[in-house]
C-alpha positions as a Python dict, from the first residue, in 0.01 Angstrom:
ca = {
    (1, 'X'): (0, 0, 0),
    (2, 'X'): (-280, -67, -211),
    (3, 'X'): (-296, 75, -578),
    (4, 'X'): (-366, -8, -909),
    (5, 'X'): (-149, 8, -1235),
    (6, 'X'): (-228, 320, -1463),
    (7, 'X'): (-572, 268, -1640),
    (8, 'X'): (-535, 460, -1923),
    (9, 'X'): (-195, 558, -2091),
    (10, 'X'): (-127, 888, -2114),
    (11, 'X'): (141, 1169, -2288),
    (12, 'X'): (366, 1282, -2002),
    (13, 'X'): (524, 1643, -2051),
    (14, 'X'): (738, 1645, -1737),
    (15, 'X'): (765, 2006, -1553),
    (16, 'X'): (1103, 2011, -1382),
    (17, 'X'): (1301, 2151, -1113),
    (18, 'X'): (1691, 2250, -1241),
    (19, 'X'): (1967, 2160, -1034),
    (20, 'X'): (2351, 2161, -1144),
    (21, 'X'): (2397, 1816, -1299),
    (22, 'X'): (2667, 1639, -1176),
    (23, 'X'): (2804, 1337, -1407),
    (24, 'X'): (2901, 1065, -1251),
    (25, 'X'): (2974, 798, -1423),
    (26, 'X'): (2883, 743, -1769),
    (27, 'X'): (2607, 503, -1875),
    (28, 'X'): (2437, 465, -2225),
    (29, 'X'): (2170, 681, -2280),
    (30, 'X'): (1849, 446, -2275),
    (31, 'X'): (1682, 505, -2673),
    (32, 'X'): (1320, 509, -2730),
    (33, 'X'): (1114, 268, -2885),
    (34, 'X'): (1150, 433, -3247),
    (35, 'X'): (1536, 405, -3174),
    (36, 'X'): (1609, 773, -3083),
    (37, 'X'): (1765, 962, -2827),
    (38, 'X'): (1471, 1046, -2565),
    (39, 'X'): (1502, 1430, -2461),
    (40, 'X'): (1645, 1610, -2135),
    (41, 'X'): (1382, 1563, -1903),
    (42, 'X'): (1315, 1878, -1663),
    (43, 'X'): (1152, 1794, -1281),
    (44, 'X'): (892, 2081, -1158),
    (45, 'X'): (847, 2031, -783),
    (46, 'X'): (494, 2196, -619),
    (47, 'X'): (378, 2472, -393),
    (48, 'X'): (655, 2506, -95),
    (49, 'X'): (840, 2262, -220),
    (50, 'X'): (1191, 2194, -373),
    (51, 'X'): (1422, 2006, -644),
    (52, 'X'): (1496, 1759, -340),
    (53, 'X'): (1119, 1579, -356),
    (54, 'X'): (1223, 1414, -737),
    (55, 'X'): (1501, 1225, -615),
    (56, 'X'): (1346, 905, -667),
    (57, 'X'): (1241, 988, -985),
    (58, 'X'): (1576, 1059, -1137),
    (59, 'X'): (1691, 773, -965),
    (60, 'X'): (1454, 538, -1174),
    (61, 'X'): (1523, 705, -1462),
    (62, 'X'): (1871, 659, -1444),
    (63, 'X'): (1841, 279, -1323),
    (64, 'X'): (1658, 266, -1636),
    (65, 'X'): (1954, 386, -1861),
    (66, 'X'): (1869, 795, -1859),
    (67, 'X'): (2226, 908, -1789),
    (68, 'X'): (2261, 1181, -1489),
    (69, 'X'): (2327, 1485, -1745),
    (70, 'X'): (2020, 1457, -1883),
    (71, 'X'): (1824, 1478, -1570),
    (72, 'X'): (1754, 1843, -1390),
    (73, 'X'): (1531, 1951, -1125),
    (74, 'X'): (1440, 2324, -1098),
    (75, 'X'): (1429, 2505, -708),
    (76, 'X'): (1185, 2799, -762),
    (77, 'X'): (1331, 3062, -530),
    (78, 'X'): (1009, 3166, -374),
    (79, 'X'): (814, 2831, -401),
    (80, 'X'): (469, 2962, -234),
    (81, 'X'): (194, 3067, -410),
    (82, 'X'): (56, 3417, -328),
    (83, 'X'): (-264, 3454, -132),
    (84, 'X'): (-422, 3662, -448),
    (85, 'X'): (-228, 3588, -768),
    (86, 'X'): (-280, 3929, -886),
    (87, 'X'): (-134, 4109, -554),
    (88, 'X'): (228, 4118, -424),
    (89, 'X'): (297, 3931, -139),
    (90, 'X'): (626, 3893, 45),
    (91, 'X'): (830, 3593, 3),
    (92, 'X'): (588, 3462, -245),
    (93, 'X'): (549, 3372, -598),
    (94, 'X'): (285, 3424, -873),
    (95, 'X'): (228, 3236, -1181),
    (96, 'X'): (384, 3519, -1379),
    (97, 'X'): (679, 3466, -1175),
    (98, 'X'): (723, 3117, -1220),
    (99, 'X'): (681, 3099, -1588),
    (100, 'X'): (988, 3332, -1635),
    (101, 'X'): (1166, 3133, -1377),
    (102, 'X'): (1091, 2821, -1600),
    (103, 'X'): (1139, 2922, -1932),
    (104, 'X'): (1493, 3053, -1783),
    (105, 'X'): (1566, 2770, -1640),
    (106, 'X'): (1449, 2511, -1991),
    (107, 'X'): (1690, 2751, -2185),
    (108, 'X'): (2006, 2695, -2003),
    (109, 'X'): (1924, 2300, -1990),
    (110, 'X'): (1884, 2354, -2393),
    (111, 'X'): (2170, 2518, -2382),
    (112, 'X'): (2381, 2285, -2161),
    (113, 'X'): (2242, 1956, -2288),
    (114, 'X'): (2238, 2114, -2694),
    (115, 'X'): (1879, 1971, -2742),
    (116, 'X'): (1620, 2175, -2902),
    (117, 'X'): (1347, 1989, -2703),
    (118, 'X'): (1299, 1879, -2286),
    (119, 'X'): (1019, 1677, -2138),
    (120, 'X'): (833, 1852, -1849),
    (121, 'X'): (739, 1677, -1561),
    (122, 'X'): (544, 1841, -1302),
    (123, 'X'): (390, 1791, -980),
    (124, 'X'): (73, 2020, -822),
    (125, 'X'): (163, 2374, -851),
    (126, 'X'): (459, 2305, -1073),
    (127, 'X'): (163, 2190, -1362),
    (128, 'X'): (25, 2520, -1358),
    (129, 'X'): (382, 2677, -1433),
    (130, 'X'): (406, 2432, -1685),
    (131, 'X'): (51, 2493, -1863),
    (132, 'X'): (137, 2841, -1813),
    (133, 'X'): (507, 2833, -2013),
    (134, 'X'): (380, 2610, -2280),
    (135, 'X'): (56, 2813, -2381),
    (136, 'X'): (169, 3227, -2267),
    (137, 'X'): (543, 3165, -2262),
    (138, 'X'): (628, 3027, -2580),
    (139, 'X'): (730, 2696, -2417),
    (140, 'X'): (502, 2504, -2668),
    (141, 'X'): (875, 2532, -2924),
    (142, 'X'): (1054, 2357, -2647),
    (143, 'X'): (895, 2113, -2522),
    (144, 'X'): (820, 1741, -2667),
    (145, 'X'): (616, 1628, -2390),
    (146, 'X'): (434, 1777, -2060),
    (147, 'X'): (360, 1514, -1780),
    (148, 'X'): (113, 1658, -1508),
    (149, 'X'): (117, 1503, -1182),
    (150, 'X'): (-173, 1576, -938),
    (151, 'X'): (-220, 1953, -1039),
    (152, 'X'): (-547, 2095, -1005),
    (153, 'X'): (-626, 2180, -1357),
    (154, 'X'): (-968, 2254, -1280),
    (155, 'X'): (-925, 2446, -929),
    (156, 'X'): (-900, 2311, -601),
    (157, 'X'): (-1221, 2491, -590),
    (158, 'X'): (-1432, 2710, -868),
    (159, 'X'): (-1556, 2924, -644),
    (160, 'X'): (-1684, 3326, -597),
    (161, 'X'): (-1614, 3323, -231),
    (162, 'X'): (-1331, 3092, -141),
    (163, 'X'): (-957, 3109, -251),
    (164, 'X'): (-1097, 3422, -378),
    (165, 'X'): (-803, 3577, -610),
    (166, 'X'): (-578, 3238, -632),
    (167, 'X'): (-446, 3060, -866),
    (168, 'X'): (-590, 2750, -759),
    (169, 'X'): (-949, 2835, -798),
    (170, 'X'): (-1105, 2773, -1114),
    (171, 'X'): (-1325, 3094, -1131),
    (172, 'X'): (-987, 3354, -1118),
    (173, 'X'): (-849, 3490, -1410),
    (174, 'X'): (-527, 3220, -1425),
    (175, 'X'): (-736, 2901, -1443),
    (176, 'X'): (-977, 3090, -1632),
    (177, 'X'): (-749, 3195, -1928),
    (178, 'X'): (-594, 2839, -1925),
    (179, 'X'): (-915, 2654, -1982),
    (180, 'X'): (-1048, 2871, -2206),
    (181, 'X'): (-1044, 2704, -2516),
    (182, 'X'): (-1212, 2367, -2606),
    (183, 'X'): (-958, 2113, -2477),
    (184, 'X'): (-648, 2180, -2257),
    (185, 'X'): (-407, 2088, -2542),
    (186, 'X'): (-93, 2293, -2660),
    (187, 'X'): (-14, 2219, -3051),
    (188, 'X'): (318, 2003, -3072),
    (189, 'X'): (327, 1901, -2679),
    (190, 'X'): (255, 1555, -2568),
    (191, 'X'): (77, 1551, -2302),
    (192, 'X'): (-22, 1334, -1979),
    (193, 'X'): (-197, 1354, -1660),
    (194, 'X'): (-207, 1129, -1383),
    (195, 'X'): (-449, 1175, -1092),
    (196, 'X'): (-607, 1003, -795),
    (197, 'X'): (-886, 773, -778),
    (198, 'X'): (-1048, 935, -490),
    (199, 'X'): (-753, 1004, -270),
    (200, 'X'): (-624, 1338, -382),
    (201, 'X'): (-700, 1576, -98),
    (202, 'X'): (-681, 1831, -362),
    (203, 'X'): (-935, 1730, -586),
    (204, 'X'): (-1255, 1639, -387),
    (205, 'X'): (-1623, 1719, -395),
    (206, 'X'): (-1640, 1853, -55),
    (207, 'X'): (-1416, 2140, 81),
    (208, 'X'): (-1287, 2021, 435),
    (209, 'X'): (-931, 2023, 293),
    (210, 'X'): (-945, 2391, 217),
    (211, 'X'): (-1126, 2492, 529),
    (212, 'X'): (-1474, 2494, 442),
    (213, 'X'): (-1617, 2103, 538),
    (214, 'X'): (-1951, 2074, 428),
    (215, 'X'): (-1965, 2365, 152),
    (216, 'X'): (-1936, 2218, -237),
    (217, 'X'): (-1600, 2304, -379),
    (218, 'X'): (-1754, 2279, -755),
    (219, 'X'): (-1498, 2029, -867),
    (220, 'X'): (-1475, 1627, -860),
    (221, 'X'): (-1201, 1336, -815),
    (222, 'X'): (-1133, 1431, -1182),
    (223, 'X'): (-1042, 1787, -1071),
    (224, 'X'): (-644, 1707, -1204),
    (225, 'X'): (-752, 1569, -1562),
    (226, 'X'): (-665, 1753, -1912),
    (227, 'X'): (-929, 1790, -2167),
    (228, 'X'): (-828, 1565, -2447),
    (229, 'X'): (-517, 1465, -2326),
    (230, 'X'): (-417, 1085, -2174),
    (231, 'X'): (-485, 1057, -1847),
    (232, 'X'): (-350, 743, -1596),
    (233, 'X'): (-583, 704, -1245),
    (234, 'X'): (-353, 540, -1022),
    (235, 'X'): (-535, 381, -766),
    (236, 'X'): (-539, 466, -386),
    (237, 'X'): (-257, 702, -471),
    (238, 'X'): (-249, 1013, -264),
    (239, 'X'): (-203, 1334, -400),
    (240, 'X'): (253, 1383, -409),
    (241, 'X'): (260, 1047, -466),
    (242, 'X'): (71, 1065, -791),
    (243, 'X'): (415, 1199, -898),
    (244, 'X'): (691, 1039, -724),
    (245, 'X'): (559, 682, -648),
    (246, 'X'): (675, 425, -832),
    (247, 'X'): (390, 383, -1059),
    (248, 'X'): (396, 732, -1117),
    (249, 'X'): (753, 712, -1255),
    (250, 'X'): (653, 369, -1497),
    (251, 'X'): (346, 580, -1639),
    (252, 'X'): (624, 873, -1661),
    (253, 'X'): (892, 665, -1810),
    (254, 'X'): (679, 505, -2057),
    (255, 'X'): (542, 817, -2196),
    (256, 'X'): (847, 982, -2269),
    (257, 'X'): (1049, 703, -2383),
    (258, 'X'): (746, 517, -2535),
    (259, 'X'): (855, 209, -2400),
    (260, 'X'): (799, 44, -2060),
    (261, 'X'): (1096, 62, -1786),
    (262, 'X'): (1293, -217, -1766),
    (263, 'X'): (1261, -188, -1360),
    (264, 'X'): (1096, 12, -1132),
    (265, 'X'): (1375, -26, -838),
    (266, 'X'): (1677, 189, -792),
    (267, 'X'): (2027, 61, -896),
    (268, 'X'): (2253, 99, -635),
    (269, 'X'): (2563, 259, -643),
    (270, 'X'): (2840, 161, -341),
    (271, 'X'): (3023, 512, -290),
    (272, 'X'): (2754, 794, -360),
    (273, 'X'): (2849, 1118, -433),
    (274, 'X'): (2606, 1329, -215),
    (275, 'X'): (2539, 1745, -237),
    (276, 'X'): (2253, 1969, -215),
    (277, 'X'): (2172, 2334, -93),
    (278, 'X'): (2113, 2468, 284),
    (279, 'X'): (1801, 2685, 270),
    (280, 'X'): (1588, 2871, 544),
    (281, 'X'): (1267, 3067, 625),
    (282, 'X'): (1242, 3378, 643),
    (283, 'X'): (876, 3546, 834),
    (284, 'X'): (746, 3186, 908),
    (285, 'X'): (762, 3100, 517),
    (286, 'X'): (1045, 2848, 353),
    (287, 'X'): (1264, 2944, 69),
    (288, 'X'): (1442, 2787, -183),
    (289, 'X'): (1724, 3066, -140),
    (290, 'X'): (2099, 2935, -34),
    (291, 'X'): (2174, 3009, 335),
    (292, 'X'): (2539, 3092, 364),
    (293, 'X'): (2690, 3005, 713),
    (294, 'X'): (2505, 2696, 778),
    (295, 'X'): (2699, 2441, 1004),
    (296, 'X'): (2630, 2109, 833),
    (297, 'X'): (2743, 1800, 998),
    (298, 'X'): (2717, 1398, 915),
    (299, 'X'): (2710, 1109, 1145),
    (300, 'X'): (2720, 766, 1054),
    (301, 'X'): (2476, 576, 1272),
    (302, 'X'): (2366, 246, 1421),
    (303, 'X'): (2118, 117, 1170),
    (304, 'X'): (1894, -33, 1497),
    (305, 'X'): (1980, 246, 1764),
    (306, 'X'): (2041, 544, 1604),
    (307, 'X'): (2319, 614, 1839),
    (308, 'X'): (2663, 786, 1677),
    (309, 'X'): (2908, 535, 1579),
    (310, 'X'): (3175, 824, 1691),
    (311, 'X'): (3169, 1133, 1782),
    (312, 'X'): (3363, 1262, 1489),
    (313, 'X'): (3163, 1373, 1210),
    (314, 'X'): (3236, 1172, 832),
    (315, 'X'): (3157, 1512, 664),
    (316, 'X'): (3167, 1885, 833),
    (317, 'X'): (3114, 2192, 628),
    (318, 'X'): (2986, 2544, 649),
    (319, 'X'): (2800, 2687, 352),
    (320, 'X'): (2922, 2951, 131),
    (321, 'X'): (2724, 3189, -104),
    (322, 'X'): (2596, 2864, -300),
    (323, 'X'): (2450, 2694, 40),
    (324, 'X'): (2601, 2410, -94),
    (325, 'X'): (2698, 2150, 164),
    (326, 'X'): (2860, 1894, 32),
    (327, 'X'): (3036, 1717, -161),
    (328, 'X'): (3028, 1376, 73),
    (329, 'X'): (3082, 1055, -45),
    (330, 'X'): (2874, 786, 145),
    (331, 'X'): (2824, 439, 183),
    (332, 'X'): (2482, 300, 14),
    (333, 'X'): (2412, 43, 278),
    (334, 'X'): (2454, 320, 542),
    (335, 'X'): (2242, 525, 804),
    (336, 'X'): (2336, 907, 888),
    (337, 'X'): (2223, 1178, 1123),
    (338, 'X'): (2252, 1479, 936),
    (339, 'X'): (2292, 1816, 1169),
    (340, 'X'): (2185, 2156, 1001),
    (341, 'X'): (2273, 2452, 1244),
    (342, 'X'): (2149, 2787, 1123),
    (343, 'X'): (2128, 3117, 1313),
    (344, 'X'): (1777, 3169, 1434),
    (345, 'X'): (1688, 2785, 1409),
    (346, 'X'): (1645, 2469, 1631),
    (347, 'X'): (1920, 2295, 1563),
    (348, 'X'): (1752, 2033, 1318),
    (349, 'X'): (1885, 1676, 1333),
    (350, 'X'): (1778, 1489, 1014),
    (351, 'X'): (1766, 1117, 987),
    (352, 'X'): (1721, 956, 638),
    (353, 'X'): (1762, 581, 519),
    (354, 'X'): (2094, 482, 331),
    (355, 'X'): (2127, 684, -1),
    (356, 'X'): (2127, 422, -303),
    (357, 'X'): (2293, 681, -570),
    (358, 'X'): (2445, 997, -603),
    (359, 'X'): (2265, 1297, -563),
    (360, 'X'): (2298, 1625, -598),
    (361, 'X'): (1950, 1785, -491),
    (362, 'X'): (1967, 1656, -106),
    (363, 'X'): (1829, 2018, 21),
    (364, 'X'): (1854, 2065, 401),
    (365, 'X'): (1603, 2277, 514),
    (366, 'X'): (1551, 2351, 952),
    (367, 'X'): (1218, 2232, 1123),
    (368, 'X'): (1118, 2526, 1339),
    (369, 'X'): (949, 2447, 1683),
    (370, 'X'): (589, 2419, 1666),
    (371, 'X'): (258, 2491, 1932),
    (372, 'X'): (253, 2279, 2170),
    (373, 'X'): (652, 2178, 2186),
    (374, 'X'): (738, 2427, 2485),
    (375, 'X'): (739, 2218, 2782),
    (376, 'X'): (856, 1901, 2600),
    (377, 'X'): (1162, 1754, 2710),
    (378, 'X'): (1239, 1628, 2338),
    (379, 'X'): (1038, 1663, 2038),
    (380, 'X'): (1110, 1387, 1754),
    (381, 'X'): (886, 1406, 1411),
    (382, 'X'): (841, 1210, 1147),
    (383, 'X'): (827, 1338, 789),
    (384, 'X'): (739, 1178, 420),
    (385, 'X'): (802, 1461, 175),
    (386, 'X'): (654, 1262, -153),
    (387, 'X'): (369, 1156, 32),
    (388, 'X'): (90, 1118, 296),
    (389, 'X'): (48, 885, 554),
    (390, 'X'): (-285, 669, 506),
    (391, 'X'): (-435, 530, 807),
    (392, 'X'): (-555, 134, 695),
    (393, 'X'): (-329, 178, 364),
    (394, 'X'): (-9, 239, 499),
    (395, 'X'): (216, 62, 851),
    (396, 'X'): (344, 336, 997),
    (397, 'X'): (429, 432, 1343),
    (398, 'X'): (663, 684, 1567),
    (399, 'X'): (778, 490, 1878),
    (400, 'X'): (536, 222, 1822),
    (401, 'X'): (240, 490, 1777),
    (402, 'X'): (54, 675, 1554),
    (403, 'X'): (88, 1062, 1599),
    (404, 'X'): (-172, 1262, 1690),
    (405, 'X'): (-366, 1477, 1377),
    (406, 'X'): (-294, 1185, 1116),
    (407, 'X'): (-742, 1046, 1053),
    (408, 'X'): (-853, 826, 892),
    (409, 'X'): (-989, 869, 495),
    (410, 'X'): (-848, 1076, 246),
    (411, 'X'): (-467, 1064, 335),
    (412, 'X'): (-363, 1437, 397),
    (413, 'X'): (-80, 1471, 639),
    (414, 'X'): (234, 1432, 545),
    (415, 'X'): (412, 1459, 906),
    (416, 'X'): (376, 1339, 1247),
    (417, 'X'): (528, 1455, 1595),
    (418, 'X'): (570, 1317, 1951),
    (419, 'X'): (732, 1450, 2270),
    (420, 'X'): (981, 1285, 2520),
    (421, 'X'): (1125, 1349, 2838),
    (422, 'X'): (1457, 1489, 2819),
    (423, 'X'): (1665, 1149, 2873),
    (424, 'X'): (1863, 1061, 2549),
    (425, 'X'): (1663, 749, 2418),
    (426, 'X'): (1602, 566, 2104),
    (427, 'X'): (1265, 677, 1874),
    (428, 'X'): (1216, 467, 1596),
    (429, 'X'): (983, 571, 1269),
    (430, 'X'): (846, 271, 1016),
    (431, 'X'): (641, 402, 727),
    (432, 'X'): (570, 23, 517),
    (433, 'X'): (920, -108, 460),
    (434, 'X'): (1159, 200, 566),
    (435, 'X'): (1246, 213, 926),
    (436, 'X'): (1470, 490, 1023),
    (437, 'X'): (1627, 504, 1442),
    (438, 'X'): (1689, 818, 1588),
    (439, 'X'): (1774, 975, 1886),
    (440, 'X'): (1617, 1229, 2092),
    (441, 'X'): (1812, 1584, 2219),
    (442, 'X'): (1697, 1805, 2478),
    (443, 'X'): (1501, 2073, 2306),
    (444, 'X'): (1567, 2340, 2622),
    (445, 'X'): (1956, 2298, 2416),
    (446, 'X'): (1704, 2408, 2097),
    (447, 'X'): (1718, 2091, 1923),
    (448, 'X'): (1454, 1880, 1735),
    (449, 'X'): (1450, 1581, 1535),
    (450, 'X'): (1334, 1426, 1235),
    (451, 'X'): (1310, 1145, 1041),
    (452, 'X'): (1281, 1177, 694),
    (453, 'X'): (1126, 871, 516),
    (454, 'X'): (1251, 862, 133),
    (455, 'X'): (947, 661, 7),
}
């Protein structure tokens, strides 16, 4: 991957996702450069997403000395963004909606942690909560730093006729009232932004990524920038990994702690605790809501084949009201199959790279079918969930192919899928360095297959 180091240094205010902190182990906390204690830092994941996509993050952070009780990630229950901010939708979120769910969620990690003060850090959507708390929801008292990562500050489009009524165009009332005043600064917040070059699907001249190719979206590469505060261009960066690639977490870390990290790679841990939360779609849209009654199941696996190395699971459970899977302690130099069974859902067979560290925000969500699956013998996908896969920047490949519907230019997809006949077989995904086997199961039995790359 090609990219350049941040270009300007910038205050990051991090926008957070909560999950329950789980301590394990006890490190010393990691003191800024002035010698004190560095606030809670809360993780803000972006429009459909979850807590799950900042694992990396607070990885880093804690390989860099940020102990694991200091570290939360919030799960917005309805993580989509309405159609027309201003109108209810099912299933759906406005801003309103998130900036009570955040300010919630800051206060119990004040109260847990006894801090007066957290660091934001946000990616896409999750800035505008953020902008949103700090300037209309008295989150400006609470908050030491914001961090920014890829949200579209000044629309995705300004426009009179497109997104017409979202929060993501510049011309509606939300962006409106946000960048009202001269700068985009909140009194007593540090703040940072850090954008694309030009690789930011979200913030580019022309509106192809929003439907409209050819028509003027009224907004430039610059599109995530704040008005007088720092802002870090990472080169080449796409637009999720302006928040949870590597460089993303060094401009991050830096801000916060006002020091450089002492490493950007993950420390690993032998026996990692692992837990997160079953959740499930409801009318074609995905949730951050617990499923209760999920069958969860985890197979250790060949690291080359994929196969089972028996047929007896290392960790069954079925969710209760929490959705909570786990606990499962794993093996860091290990590959698993996880299987997530849930009623009205393909049976969704997950395959992810050893886990370096204990976690406690490894969501499970199911992969419905999709068009063009139903006379398939197998379907096997591949899936980068803090990224997009760049044709020329990236290696990547799905049985020694690239999918079909991942072009060339700006990177913008984020998954790829293949068929197969319905003879059990090995499918192996490489995105750069990760490779991750798998094996394929009949889909007329209603299963599917991914593999989910962690970088």
């Amino acid at each position: 991957m090609i990219v350049g180091r941040p270009t300007r240094r910038a205050v990051v205010t991090g926008a957070a996702a909560l999950a329950p902190a789980l301590a394990f182990g006890r490190q010393r906390q990691a003191p800024t450069r002035n010698g004190a204690e560095p606030p809670p830092i809360v993780f803000v994941h972006g429009n459909g997403d979850s807590a799950a996509l900042w694992i990396n993050n607070v990885w880093r952070f804690e390989s860099n000395g940020i102990q694991r009780n200091q570290l939360f990630a919030i799960d917005f229950p309805y993580p989509l963004a309405r159609t027309d901010d201003s109108k209810p939708q099912a299933l759906r979120s406005s801003t309103d909606d998130q900036m009570r769910e955040l300010a919630a969620f800051v206060a119990q990690v004040r109260s847990t942690t006894h801090r007066r003060k957290v660091a934001l850090i946000a990616s896409s959507r999750g800035g505008n909560a953020v902008r949103n708390y700090l300037k209309n929801g008295g989150g400006a008292e609470f908050a030491s730093h914001a961090v920014l990562c890829g949200t579209p500050n000044k629309g995705i489009v300004v426009s009179d006729t497109m997104l017409v009524g979202s929060e993501f165009n510049g011309a509606m009332p939300f962006l409106q009232g946000l960048n009202s005043g001269p700068d985009d600064l909140v009194p007593g917040v540090e703040m940072m932004a850090i954008r694309s070059d030009k690789n930011d699907k979200y913030s580019q001249p022309d509106a192809r990524f929003v439907g409209h190719p050819g028509k003027p979206t009224g907004v430039g590469y610059d599109a995530s920038e704040l008005r007088g505060a720092k802002n870090v261009v990472l080169e080449g960066l796409d637009h999720r990994e302006t928040a949870f690639h590597k460089l993303a977490f060094a401009a991050q870390y830096e801000f916060i702690v006002g020091k450089p990290a002492g490493t950007l790679f993950i420390a690993q841990e032998p026996l990692p605790t692992l837990n997160g939360k079953a959740s499930g779609i409801a009318e074609g849209v995905y949730t951050n809501l617990p499923m209760s009654g999920a069958e969860v199941e985890i197979f250790e696996v060949d690291p080359k084949t994929g196969d089972r190395k028996s047929n007896i699971p290392v960790h069954r459970k079925t969710t209760g009201a929490d959705g909570l899977w786990g606990p499962f302690v794993a093996h860091s130099e290990a590959y698993y199959e996880f299987v997530l069974r849930m009623e009205g859902e393909p049976a969704t067979h997950i395959y992810r790279s050893p886990f370096l560290r204990s976690s406690d925000i490894v969501h499970l969500r199911p992969q419905p079918f999709g068009k063009g699956d139903e006379g398939a013998g197998a379907v096997v996908m591949m899936s980068r969930p803090r990224g997009y896969f760049g044709i020329g920047r990236d290696k990547f490949s799905l049985d020694g192919k690239v999918p079909p519907g991942i072009t060339e230019g700006v990177p913008a997809v984020s998954t790829g899928k293949l068929s197969f006949d319905a003879k059990p077989r090995t499918v192996v995904a490489v995105f750069n360095n990760e490779t991750i086997p798998t094996r394929t199961f009949p889909m007329k039995d209603n299963h599917i297959v991914v593999a989910e790359f962690t970088n």
